[in-house]
Short mmCIF file of C-alpha atoms and ligand atoms in Angstrom, two decimals:
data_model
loop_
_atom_site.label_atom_id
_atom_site.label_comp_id
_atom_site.label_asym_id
_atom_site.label_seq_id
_atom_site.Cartn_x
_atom_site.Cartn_y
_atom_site.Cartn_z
CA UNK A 170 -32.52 -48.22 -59.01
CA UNK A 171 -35.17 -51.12 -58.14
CA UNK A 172 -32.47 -52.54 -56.11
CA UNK A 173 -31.45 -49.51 -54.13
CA UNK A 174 -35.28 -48.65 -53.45
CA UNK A 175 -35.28 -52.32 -51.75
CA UNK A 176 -32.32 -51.71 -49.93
CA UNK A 177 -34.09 -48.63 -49.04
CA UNK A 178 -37.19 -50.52 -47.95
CA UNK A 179 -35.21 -53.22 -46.06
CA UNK A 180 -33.36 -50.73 -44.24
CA UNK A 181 -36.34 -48.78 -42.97
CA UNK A 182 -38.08 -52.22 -41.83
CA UNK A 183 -35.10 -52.89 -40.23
CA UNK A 184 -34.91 -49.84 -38.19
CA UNK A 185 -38.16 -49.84 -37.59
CA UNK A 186 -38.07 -53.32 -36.21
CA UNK A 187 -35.25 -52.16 -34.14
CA UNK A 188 -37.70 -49.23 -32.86
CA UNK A 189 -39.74 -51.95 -32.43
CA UNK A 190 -37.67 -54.09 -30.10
CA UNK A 191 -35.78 -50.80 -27.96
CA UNK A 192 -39.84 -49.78 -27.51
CA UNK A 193 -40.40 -53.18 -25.64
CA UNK A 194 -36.96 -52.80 -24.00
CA UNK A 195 -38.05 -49.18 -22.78
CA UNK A 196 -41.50 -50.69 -21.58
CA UNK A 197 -39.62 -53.39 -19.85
CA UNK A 198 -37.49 -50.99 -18.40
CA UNK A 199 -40.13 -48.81 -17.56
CA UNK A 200 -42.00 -50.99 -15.59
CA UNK A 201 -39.42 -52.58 -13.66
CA UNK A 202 -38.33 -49.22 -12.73
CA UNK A 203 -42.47 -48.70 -10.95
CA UNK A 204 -41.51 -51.87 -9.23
CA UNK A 205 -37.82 -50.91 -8.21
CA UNK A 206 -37.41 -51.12 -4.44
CA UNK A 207 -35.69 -47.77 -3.06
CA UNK A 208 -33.69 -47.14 0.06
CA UNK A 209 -33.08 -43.73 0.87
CA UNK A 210 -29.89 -44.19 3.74
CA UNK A 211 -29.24 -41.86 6.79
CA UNK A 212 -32.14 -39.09 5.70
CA UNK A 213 -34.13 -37.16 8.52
CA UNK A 214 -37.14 -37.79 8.89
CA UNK A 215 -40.05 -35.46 9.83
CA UNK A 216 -42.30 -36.58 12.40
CA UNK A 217 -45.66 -34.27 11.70
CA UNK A 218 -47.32 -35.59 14.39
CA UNK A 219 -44.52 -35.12 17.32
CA UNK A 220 -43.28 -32.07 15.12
CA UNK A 221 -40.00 -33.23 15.19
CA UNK A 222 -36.87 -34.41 13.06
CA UNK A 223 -35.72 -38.54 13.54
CA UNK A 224 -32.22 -38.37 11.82
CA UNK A 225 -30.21 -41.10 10.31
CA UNK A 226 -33.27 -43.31 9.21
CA UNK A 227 -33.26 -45.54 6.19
CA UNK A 228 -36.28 -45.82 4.59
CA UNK A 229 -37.15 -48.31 2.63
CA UNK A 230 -40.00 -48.32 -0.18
CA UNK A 231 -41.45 -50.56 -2.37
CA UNK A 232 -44.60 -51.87 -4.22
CA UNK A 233 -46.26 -48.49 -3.65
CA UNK A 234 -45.66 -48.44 0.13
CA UNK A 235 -43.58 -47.34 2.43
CA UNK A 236 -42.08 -50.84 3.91
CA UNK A 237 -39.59 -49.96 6.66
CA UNK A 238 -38.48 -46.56 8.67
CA UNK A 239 -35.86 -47.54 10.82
CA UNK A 240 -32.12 -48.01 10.72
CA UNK A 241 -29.83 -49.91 8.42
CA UNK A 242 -32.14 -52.11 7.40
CA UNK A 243 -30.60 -53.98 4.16
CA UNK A 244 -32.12 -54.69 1.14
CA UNK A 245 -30.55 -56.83 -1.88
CA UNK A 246 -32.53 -55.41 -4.89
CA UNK A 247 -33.20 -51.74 -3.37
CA UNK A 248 -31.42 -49.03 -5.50
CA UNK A 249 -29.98 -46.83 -2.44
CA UNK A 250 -30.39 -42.92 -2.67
CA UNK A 251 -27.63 -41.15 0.15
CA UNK A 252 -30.48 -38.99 2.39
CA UNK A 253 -27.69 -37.10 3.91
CA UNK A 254 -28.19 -34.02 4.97
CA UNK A 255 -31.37 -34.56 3.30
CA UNK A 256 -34.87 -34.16 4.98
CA UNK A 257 -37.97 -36.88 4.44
CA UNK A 258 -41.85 -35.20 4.28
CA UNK A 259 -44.96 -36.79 3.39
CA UNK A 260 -46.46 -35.23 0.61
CA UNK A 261 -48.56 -32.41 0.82
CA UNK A 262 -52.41 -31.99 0.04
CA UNK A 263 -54.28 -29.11 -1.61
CA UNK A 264 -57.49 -28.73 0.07
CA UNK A 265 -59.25 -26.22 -1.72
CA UNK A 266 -58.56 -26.41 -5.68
CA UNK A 267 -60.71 -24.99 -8.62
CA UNK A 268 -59.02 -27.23 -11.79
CA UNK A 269 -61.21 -25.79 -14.64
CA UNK A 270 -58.81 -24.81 -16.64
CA UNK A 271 -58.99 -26.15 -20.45
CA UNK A 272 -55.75 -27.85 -20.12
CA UNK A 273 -54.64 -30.50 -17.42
CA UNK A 274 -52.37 -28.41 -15.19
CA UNK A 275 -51.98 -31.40 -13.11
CA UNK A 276 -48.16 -31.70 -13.27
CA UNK A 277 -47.73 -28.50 -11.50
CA UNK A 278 -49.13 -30.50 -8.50
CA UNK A 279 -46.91 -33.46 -8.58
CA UNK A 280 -43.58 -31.45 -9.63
CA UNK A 281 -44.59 -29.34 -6.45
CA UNK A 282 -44.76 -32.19 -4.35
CA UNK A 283 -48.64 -32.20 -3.88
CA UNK A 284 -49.94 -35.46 -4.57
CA UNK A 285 -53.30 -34.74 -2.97
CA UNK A 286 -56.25 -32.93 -3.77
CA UNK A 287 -59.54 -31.92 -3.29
CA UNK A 288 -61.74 -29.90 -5.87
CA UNK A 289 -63.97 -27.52 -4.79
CA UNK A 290 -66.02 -26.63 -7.97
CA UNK A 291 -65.06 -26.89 -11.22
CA UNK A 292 -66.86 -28.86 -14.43
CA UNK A 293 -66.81 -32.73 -13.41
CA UNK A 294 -66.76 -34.12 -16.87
CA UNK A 295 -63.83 -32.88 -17.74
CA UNK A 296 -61.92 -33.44 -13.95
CA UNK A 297 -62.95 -36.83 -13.99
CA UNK A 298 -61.40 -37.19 -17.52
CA UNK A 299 -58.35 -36.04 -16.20
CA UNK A 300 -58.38 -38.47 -13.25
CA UNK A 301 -58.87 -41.48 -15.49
CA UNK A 302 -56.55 -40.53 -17.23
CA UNK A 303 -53.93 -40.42 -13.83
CA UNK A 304 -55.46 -43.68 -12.91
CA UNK A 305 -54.96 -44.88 -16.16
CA UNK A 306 -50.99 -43.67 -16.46
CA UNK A 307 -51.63 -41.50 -19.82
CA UNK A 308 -50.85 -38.70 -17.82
CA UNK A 309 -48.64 -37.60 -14.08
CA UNK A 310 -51.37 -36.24 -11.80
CA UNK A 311 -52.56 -35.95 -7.95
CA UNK A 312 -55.05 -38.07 -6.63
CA UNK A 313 -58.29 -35.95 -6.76
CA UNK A 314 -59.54 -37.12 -3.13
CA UNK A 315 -62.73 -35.24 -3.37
CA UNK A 316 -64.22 -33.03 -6.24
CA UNK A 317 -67.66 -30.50 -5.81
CA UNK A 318 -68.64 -30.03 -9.38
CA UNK A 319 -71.21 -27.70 -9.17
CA UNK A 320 -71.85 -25.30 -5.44
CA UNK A 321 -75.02 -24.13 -4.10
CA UNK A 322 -75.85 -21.26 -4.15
CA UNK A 323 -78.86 -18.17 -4.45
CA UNK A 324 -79.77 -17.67 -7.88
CA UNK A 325 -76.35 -15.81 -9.50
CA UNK A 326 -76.53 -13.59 -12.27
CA UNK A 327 -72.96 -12.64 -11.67
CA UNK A 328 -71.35 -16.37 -11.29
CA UNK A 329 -68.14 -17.27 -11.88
CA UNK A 330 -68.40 -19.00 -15.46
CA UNK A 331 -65.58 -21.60 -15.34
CA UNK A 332 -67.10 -22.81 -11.85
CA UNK A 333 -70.67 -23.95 -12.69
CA UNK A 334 -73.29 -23.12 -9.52
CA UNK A 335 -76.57 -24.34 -9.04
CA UNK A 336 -79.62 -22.28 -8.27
CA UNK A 337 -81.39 -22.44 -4.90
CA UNK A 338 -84.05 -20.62 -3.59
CA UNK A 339 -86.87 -23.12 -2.15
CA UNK A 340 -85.98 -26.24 0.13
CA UNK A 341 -87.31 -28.05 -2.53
CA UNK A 342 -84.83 -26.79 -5.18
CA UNK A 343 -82.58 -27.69 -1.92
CA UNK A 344 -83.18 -31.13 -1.85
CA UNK A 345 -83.74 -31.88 -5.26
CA UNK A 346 -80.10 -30.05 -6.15
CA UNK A 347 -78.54 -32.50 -3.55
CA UNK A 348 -79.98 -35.49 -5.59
CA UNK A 349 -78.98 -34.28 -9.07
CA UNK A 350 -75.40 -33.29 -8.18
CA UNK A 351 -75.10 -36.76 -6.53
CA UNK A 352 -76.25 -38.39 -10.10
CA UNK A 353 -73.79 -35.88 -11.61
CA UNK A 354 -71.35 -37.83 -9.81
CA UNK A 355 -70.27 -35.03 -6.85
CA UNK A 356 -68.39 -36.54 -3.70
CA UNK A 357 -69.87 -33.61 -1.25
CA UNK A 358 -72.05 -30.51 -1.24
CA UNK A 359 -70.32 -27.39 -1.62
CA UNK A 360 -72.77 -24.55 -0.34
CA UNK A 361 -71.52 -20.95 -1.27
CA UNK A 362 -74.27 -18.84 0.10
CA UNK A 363 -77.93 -20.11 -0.62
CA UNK A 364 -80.62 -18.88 1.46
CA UNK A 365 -81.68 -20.45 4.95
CA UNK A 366 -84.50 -23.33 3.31
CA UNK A 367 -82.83 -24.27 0.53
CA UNK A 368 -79.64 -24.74 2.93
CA UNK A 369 -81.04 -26.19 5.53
CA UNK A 370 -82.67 -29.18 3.48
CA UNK A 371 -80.29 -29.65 1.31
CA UNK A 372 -78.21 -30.28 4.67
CA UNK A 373 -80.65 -33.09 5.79
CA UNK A 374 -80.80 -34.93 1.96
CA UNK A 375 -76.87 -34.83 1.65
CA UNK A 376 -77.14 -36.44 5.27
CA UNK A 377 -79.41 -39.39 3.88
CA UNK A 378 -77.48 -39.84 1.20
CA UNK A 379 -74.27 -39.82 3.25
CA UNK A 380 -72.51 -37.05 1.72
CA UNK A 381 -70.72 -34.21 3.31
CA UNK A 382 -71.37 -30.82 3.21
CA UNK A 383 -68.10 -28.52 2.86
CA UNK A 384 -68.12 -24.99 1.96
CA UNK A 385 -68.59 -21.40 2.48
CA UNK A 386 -70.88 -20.43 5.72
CA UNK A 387 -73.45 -18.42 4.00
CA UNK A 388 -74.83 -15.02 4.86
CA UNK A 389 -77.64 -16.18 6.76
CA UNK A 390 -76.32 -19.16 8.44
CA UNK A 391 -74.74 -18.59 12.19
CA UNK A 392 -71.13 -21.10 12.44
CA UNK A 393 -73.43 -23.10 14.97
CA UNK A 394 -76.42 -23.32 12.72
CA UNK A 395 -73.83 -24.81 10.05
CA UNK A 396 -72.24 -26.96 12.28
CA UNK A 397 -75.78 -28.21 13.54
CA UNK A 398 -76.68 -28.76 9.97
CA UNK A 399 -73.87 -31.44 9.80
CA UNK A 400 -71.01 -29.02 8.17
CA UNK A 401 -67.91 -30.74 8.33
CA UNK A 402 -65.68 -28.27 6.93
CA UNK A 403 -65.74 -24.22 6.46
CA UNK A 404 -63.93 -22.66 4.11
CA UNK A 405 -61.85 -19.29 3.88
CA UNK A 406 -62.06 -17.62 7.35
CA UNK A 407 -65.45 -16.38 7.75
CA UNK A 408 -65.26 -16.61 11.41
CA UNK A 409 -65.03 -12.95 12.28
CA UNK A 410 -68.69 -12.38 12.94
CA UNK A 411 -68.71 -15.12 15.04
CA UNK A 412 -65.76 -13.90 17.00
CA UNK A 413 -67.88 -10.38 17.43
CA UNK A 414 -70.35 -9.18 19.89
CA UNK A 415 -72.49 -8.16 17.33
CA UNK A 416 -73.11 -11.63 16.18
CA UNK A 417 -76.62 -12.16 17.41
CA UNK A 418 -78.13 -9.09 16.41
CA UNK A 419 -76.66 -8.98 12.77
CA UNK A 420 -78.26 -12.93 12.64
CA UNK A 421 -81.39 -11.82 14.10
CA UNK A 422 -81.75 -9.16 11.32
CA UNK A 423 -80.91 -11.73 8.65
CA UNK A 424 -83.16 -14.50 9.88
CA UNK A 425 -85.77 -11.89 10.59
CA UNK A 426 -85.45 -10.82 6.59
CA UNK A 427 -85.51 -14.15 5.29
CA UNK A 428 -88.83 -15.10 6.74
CA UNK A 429 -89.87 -12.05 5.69
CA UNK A 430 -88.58 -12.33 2.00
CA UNK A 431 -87.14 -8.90 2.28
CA UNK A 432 -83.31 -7.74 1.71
CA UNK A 433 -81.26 -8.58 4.87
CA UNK A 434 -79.62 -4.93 6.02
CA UNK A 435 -76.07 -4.53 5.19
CA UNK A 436 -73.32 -6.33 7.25
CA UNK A 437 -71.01 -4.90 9.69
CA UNK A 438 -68.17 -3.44 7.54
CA UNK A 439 -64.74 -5.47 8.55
CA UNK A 440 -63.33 -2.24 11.13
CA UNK A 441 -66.78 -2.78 13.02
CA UNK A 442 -66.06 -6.68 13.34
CA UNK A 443 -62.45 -5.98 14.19
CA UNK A 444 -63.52 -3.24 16.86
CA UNK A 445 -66.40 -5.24 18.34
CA UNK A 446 -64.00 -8.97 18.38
CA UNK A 447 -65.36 -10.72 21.56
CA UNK A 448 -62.81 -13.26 22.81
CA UNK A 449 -64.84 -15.03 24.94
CA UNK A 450 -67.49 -15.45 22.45
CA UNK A 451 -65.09 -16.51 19.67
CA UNK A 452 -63.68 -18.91 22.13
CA UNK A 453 -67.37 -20.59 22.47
CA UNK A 454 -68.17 -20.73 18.77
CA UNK A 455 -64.90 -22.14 18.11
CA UNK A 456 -64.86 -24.70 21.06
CA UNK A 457 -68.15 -25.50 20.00
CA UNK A 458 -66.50 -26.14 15.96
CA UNK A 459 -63.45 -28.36 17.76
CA UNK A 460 -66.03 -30.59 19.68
CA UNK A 461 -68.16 -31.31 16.76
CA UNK A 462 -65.10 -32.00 14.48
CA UNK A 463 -65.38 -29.41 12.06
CA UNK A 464 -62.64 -28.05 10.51
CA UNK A 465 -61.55 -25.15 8.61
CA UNK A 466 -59.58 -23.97 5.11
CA UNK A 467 -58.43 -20.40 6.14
CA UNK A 468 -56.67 -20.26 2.57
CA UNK A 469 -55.12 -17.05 3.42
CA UNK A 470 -53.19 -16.99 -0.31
CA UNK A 471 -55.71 -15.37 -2.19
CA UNK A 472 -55.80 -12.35 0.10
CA UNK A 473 -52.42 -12.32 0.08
CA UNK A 474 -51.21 -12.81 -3.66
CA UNK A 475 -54.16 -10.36 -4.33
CA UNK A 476 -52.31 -7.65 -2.24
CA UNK A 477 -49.01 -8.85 -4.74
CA UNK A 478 -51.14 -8.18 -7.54
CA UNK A 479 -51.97 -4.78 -6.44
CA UNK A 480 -48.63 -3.76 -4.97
CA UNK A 481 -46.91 -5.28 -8.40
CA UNK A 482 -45.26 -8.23 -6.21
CA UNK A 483 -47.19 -10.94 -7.88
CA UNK A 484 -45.23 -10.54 -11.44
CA UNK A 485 -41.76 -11.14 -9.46
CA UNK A 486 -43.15 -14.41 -8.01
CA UNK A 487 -40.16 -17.06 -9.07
CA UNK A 488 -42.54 -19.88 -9.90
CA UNK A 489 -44.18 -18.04 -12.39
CA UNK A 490 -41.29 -19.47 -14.56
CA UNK A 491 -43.40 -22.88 -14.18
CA UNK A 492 -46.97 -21.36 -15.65
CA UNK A 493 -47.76 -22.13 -19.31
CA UNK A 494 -47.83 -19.01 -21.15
CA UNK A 495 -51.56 -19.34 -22.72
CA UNK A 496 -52.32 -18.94 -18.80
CA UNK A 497 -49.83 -16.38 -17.88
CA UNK A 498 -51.09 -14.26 -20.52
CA UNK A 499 -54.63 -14.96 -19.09
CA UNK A 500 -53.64 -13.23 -15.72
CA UNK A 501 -51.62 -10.47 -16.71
CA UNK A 502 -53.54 -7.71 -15.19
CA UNK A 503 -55.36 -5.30 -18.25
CA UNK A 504 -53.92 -2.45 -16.35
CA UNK A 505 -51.00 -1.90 -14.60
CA UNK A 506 -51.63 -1.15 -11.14
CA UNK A 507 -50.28 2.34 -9.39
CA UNK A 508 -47.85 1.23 -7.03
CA UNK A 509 -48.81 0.39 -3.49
CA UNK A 510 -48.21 3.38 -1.24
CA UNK A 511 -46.77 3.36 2.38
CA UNK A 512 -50.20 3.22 3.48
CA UNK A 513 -51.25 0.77 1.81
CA UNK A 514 -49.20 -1.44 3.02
CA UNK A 515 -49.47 -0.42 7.04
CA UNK A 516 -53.52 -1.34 5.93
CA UNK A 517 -52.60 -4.38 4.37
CA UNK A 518 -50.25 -5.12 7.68
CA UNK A 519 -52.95 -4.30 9.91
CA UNK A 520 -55.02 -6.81 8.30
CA UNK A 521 -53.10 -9.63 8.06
CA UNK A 522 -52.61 -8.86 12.43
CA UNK A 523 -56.48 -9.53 12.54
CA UNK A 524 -56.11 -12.23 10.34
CA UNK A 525 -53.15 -13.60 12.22
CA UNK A 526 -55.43 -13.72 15.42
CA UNK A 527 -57.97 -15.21 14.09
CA UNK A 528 -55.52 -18.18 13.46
CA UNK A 529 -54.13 -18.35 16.43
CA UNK A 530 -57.37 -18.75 18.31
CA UNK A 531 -58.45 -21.87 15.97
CA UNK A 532 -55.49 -23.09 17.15
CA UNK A 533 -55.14 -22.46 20.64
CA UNK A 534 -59.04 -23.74 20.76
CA UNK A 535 -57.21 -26.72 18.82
CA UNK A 536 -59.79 -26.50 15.61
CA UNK A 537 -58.27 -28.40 12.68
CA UNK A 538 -57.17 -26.33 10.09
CA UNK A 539 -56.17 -27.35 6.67
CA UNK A 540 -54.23 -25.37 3.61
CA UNK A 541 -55.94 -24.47 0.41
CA UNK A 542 -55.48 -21.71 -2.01
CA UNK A 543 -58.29 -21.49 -3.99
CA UNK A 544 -55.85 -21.95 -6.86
CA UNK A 545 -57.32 -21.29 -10.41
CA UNK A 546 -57.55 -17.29 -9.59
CA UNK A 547 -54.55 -15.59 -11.39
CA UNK A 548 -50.84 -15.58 -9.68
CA UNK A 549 -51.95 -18.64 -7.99
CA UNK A 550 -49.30 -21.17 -9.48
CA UNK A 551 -51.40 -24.87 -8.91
CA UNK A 552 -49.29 -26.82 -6.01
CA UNK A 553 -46.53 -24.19 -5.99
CA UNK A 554 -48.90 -21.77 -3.90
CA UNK A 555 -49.67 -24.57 -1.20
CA UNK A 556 -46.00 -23.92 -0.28
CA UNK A 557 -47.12 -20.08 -0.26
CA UNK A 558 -50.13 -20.50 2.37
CA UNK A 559 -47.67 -22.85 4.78
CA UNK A 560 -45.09 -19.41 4.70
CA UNK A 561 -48.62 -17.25 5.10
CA UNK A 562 -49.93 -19.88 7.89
CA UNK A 563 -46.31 -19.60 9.85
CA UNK A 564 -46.65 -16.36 9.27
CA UNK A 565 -50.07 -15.71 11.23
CA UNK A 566 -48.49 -17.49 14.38
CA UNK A 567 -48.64 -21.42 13.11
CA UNK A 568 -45.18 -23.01 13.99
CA UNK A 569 -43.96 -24.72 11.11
CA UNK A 570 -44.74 -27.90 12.17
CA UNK A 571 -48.35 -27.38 12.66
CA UNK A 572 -48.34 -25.67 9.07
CA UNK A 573 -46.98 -29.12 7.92
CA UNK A 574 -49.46 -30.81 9.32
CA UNK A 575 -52.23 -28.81 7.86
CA UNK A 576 -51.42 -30.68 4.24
CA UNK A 577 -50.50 -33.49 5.82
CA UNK A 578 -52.04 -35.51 8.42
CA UNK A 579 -54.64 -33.02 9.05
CA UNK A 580 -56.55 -33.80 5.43
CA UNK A 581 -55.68 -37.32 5.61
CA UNK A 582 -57.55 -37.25 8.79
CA UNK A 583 -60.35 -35.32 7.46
CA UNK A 584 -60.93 -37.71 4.79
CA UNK A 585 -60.15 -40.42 7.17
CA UNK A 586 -57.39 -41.89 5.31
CA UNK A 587 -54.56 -41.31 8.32
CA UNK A 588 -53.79 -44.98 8.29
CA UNK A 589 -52.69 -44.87 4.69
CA UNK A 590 -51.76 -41.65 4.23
CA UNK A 591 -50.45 -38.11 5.69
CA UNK A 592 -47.43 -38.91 7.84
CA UNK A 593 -43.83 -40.88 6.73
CA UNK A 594 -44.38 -44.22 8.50
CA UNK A 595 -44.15 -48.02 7.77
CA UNK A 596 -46.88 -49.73 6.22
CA UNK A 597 -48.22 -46.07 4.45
CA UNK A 598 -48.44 -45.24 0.80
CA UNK A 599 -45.25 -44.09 -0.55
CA UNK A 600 -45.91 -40.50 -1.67
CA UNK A 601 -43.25 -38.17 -0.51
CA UNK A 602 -41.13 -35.39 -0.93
CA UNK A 603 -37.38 -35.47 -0.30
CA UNK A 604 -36.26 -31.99 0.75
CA UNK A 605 -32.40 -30.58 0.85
CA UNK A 606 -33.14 -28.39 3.92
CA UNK A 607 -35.22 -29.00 6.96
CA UNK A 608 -38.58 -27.12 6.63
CA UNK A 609 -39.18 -27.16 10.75
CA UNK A 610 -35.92 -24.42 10.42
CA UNK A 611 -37.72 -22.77 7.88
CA UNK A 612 -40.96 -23.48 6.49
CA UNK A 613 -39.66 -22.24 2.80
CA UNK A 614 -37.64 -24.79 2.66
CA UNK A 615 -40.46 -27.35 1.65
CA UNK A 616 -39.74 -25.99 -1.35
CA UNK A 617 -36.21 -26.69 -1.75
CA UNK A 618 -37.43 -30.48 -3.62
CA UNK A 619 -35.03 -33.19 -4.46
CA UNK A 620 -37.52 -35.42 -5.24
CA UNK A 621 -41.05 -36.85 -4.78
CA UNK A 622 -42.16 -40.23 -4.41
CA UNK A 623 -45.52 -40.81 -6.02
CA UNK A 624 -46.83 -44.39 -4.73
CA UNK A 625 -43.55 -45.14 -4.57
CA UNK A 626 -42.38 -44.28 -7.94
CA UNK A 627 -39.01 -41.93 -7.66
CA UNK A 628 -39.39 -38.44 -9.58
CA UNK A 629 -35.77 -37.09 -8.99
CA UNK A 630 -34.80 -33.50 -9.40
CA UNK A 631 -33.81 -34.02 -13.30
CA UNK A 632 -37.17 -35.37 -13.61
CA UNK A 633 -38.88 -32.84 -12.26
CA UNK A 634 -37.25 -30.25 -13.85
CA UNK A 635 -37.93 -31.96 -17.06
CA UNK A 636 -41.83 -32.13 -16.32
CA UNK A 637 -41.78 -28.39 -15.80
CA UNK A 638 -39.69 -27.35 -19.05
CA UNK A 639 -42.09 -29.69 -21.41
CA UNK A 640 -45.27 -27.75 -20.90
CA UNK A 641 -43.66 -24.12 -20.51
ZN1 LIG B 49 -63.08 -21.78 -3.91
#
């Protein structure tokens, strides 16, 4: 019996040295796999800045970057992936995330080929957490470009409570919020709607202290007052009122109440904006947002998916099959909505028209415009719904290629990173998406992933797939 038990013992030590050594050989293997050299032969390329396709490139990538586009370049120690009939993207950005969720959802990004994002409130403790974590390799995530942590806003007995705010009133609370959510470790000021002081000087601090100020325009702040103030971005579309001819008199009335410390009057309803749209007016305010650089996240997904929700669309949404269930559960509706009637969907139609022209002047006036979701709100699948507001954006009169380019090159330029990132070109950090169809035939088709490249590390289809079945 004692000898058996040692035989016992010996064998266990012996596997577990052998454990042992195929855990070094997997490290080993592992890391020489981060620092394998790939070249993907004869692929098409998409040019987001031309807006057009280079076919039979080889690109080659390595150490992170992207070292050569070009053609038949050869390369000894480069595993070679056959690009045929396959189509090259960089990867894409999410410009307007809420990540508060209490697990890391951050995979979703990356297996949706979004490798980029920015945070636009959301607890900053636990986001940065996350990010060392990325930065660390403990766990697959984007790079969080920019995060909010907490917005500005009036006083808010009704807030959000997974996005924390902080309470303005005075231009002292203004300036002083600035300073603490800079100690708090915020890269920008994210203003939902606090009143005119506290907006205005919380404008000049975040100018001393060189950060930007990104957010909503608030109720009481004309687009040129923002824009003035040093706004760099605006988010959602709130452009309407300054594409109507009641614009001055509906600002009047709000500036008038605010120095009065009375209630500002109710706002045009959004059939009086559409009915009163001035195009010469909008063309002004938005010429005057293109010359000072200031760009916009129309993130036309959350009016969208909500009309799914209503209309019972959102529950047949395919990526769903992605979303943990703790979360799924979380946005099942408590009631089943009626169905959505033939009317409701001409108003829903006539909507999105308004919407759609809206777009269309930003870009004709050539303002940059950038994709976010607002992701966090329910049927709003993290990364997978970036794909959504390209097909929305396309939809409103973008041609593909400028949708591209709105979570592309345009973010990369916003956060003026274009010479490392945002377009598929030598010399630029290898984060990519190989795509089996060409998404300037059909913006959809950005979803039709082979694989992503994250810093040059390849995540092939199994990969992915794998990623995504772990966590369901
Ligand atoms: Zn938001």
């Amino acid at each position: 019996l004692k000898n058996s038990s040692l035989k016992f013992v010996n064998e266990v030590s012996l596997m577990g040295r052998n454990v042992f050594w195929s855990f070094i050989t997997l490290l080993l293997i592992s890391s020489s796999l981060a620092a394998q050299d790939f070249l993907i032969r004869n692929v098409s390329v998409i040019d987001v800045a031309k807006g057009s396709v280079e076919s039979g490139m080889d690109v080659l990538i390595g150490e992170g970057k992207i070292k050569n586009v070009g053609k038949a370049k050869t390369a000894a120690n480069a595993r070679v992936i056959d690009g045929a009939g396959k189509f090259l993207i960089p990867a894409l950005w999410e410009m307007h995330s809420h990540n508060y969720e209490k697990e890391s959802l951050f995979y979703l990004y990356i297996a949706s080929g979004v490798t980029g994002i920015r945070d636009m409130g959301a607890p900053l403790k636990q986001l940065r957490q996350w990010e060392a974590e990325v930065k660390a390799g403990k766990m697959i995530g984007p790079r969080i470009v920019a995060a909010a942590g907490s917005p500005l806003n009036a006083p808010n007995p009704n807030a959000d409570a997974r996005i924390p705010e902080t309470g303005v009133t005075t231009a002292d609370e203004g300036r002083t919020a600035v300073d603490k959510l800079r100690e708090s470790g915020a890269d920008f000021i994210k203003p939902y709607s606090p009143p005119r002081d506290a907006y205005f000087a919380a404008a000049k601090r975040a100018r001393e202290l060189r950060m930007p100020v990104s957010g909503h325009l608030p109720s009481a702040i004309s687009l040129r007052e923002a824009i003035d103030a040093g706004q760099v971005s605006i988010e959602h579309l709130p452009i309407s009122l300054s594409c109507s001819s009641m614009e001055a008199d509906v600002m009047k009335a709000r500036v008038e109440a605010a120095k009065n410390g009375t209630k500002a009057p109710p706002g045009p309803s959004r059939q009086q904006l559409i009915d009163t749209f001035d195009e010469a007016h909008c063309r002004q305010n938005l010429e005057y947002m293109r010359s000072h650089n200031v760009r916009i996240t129309p993130t036309l997904a959350p009016g969208m998916i909500r009309n799914d929700i209503r209309c019972g669309a959102a529950l047949q949404y395919p990526t769903l099959k992605y979303v943990p269930e703790f979360l799924l559960k979380s946005w099942e509706p408590k009631t089943p909505a009626p169905p959505c009637t033939a009317a409701d969907l001409e108003q829903q139609r006539k909507d999105f028209e308004y919407t759609s022209k809206l777009i269309k002047m930003l870009n004709s006036v050539g303002v940059g415009i950038m994709a976010g979701t607002d992701n966090g709100d329910p049927y709003r699948v993290p990364g997978f719904v970036v794909h959504q507001e390209l097909q929305y954006l396309v939809k409103a009169g973008l041609t593909p290629a400028e949708a591209l380019r709105t979570a592309t090159l345009e973010p990369a330029k916003f956060f003026g990173l274009e010479k490392t990132l945002g377009s598929v070109e030598t010399g630029k950090q290898a984060d990519l998406v190989l795509l089996n169809a060409n998404p300037l035939a059909d913006i959809s088709n950005t979803l039709r992933i082979d694989s992503v490249f994250l810093k040059g590390k390849l995540l092939d289809r199994a990969e992915l797939d794998r990623m995504l079945a772990a966590k369901k």
